[in-house]
Amino acid sequence: MEATVRVIARDGAAGVTHRTVAREAELPTTATTYYFSSIDALLTAALTQCMEEDSARIEALVEAPGGATLRALAELMARLLSPPGHLLAEFELCLLAARRPEQRAATRRWHEALAAFARRFTHEPLRVKLFTHAYDGLLLQGLLADKPPTADEFEELLRELLPEPGPDAP
């Protein structure tokens, strides 16, 4: 799977063939065709693995001693952009899933992990939804920026999305 992600990061999803992935993994082509009968199956597996890894990282923040912090998430976001290859491949895989409904199931745990993070700060359904939608947008804009945002810059934006409750909050 890592070889598939590296090929996508370098060449885009269109560059994924059994041969290019096998070459990247330094395996015979038969190894990839044995486990994945089609390129769609290979791409779906890559998307699933990426989403599982991302979900686990967010879930670890939620379950960390002391609970989730916006600073920890901001630092994670900055790390994802340095270097950006893996994140770039993930976005490309997600865009493929937009066209292929059968691949969307892989993104559900990811969405729930983000929602669980947001619920550590608010129970307002609209704010949770805003955060889960904005998170990926912040990372995508980070990929597009000439200079990726720092953890401090991400934290400032996250505080707007999930402000700490005021002293009169229940």
XYZ file of C-alpha atoms in Angstrom:
170
model
C 0.000 0.000 0.000
C 2.787 2.431 0.785
C 4.217 1.848 -2.669
C 0.806 2.647 -4.166
C 0.615 5.880 -2.165
C 4.116 6.869 -3.268
C 3.184 6.291 -6.925
C 0.036 8.405 -6.504
C 1.998 11.165 -4.768
C 4.540 11.211 -7.582
C 2.451 10.419 -10.694
C -1.189 10.805 -9.690
C -3.787 8.041 -9.612
C -3.545 7.760 -13.407
C 0.042 6.567 -12.943
C -1.023 3.560 -10.867
C -0.628 0.273 -12.688
C 0.248 -3.142 -11.331
C 3.649 -2.741 -12.936
C 4.439 0.735 -11.485
C 3.354 -0.275 -7.981
C 5.318 -3.526 -8.123
C 8.387 -1.652 -9.359
C 8.015 0.919 -6.557
C 7.674 -1.876 -3.976
C 10.580 -3.778 -5.551
C 8.365 -6.827 -6.071
C 7.440 -8.862 -9.123
C 4.310 -7.659 -10.925
C 2.620 -10.936 -10.054
C 2.643 -9.896 -6.376
C 0.286 -6.982 -6.981
C -1.939 -8.857 -9.410
C -2.244 -11.759 -6.959
C -3.677 -9.554 -4.207
C -5.506 -6.997 -6.341
C -7.401 -8.170 -9.394
C -7.947 -4.637 -10.653
C -6.528 -1.146 -10.325
C -9.820 -0.071 -8.700
C -9.303 -2.719 -6.011
C -5.748 -1.470 -5.454
C -6.870 2.171 -5.229
C -9.728 1.274 -2.868
C -7.313 -0.599 -0.608
C -4.924 2.362 -0.617
C -7.730 4.774 0.257
C -8.958 2.475 3.014
C -5.505 2.198 4.548
C -4.923 5.960 4.396
C -8.284 6.690 6.022
C -7.658 4.057 8.716
C -4.265 5.587 9.530
C -5.680 9.122 9.602
C -8.603 8.023 11.763
C -6.258 6.313 14.214
C -4.175 9.502 14.534
C -7.240 11.626 15.308
C -8.645 8.996 17.681
C -5.302 8.945 19.514
C -5.594 12.715 20.032
C -9.104 12.299 21.437
C -7.989 9.517 23.786
C -4.729 11.171 24.862
C -4.223 11.818 28.570
C -5.719 15.218 29.244
C -7.941 14.927 26.190
C -7.849 16.437 22.748
C -6.208 19.808 22.291
C -6.361 22.174 19.378
C -2.594 22.633 19.634
C -1.970 18.903 19.156
C -4.237 18.868 16.111
C -2.561 21.971 14.670
C 0.854 20.325 15.072
C -0.430 17.183 13.352
C -1.771 19.252 10.461
C 1.568 21.031 10.018
C 3.397 17.674 10.028
C 1.051 16.292 7.353
C 2.214 19.061 5.024
C 5.914 18.424 5.543
C 6.526 16.756 3.161
C 3.126 16.863 1.482
C 3.391 13.771 -0.762
C 1.333 11.377 1.355
C -1.373 13.977 1.967
C -1.470 14.850 -1.726
C -2.025 11.168 -2.557
C -4.825 10.964 0.017
C -6.650 13.915 -1.500
C -6.338 12.387 -4.937
C -7.778 9.110 -3.598
C -10.647 10.979 -1.930
C -11.457 12.729 -5.202
C -11.642 9.334 -6.886
C -14.086 8.230 -4.185
C -16.281 11.204 -5.071
C -16.785 9.583 -8.467
C -16.963 6.012 -7.166
C -19.595 5.552 -4.460
C -18.292 2.078 -3.609
C -15.070 3.676 -2.344
C -16.774 6.172 -0.049
C -17.216 3.704 2.801
C -13.507 4.097 3.553
C -14.051 7.744 4.478
C -16.805 7.163 7.052
C -14.536 6.252 9.990
C -12.403 9.293 9.143
C -15.428 11.580 9.251
C -16.551 10.082 12.575
C -13.078 10.491 14.079
C -13.130 14.189 13.173
C -16.636 14.558 14.610
C -15.535 12.861 17.848
C -12.648 15.315 18.080
C -14.992 18.275 17.585
C -17.428 16.947 20.206
C -14.655 17.277 22.774
C -15.124 21.028 22.345
C -18.797 21.428 21.420
C -22.037 19.498 21.192
C -23.540 21.917 18.698
C -24.266 19.730 15.643
C -23.764 22.618 13.228
C -20.345 23.506 14.675
C -19.295 19.826 14.581
C -20.356 19.636 10.940
C -18.576 22.902 10.140
C -15.372 21.599 11.702
C -15.459 18.232 9.908
C -15.986 19.959 6.582
C -13.458 22.723 7.166
C -10.649 20.456 8.361
C -9.981 18.939 4.951
C -10.345 22.366 3.347
C -7.634 23.768 5.597
C -5.277 20.967 4.608
C -6.112 21.329 0.925
C -5.390 25.057 1.085
C -2.146 24.179 2.848
C -1.205 21.978 -0.110
C -1.963 24.839 -2.488
C -0.011 27.458 -0.542
C 3.477 28.462 -1.641
C 4.492 28.221 2.006
C 2.479 25.739 4.104
C 0.807 27.083 7.231
C 2.581 26.626 10.538
C 1.107 24.909 13.567
C 0.499 28.381 15.059
C -1.467 29.441 11.981
C -3.516 26.233 12.002
C -4.205 26.618 15.717
C -5.527 30.146 15.184
C -7.965 28.849 12.546
C -8.988 25.856 14.658
C -9.806 28.152 17.581
C -12.268 29.980 15.338
C -13.902 26.710 14.332
C -13.975 25.271 17.866
C -13.808 28.173 20.303
C -13.356 27.333 23.932
C -16.576 27.707 25.916
C -16.955 30.950 27.808
C -17.183 31.129 31.609
C -21.015 31.135 31.489
C -21.222 27.966 29.386
C -22.936 24.972 30.991
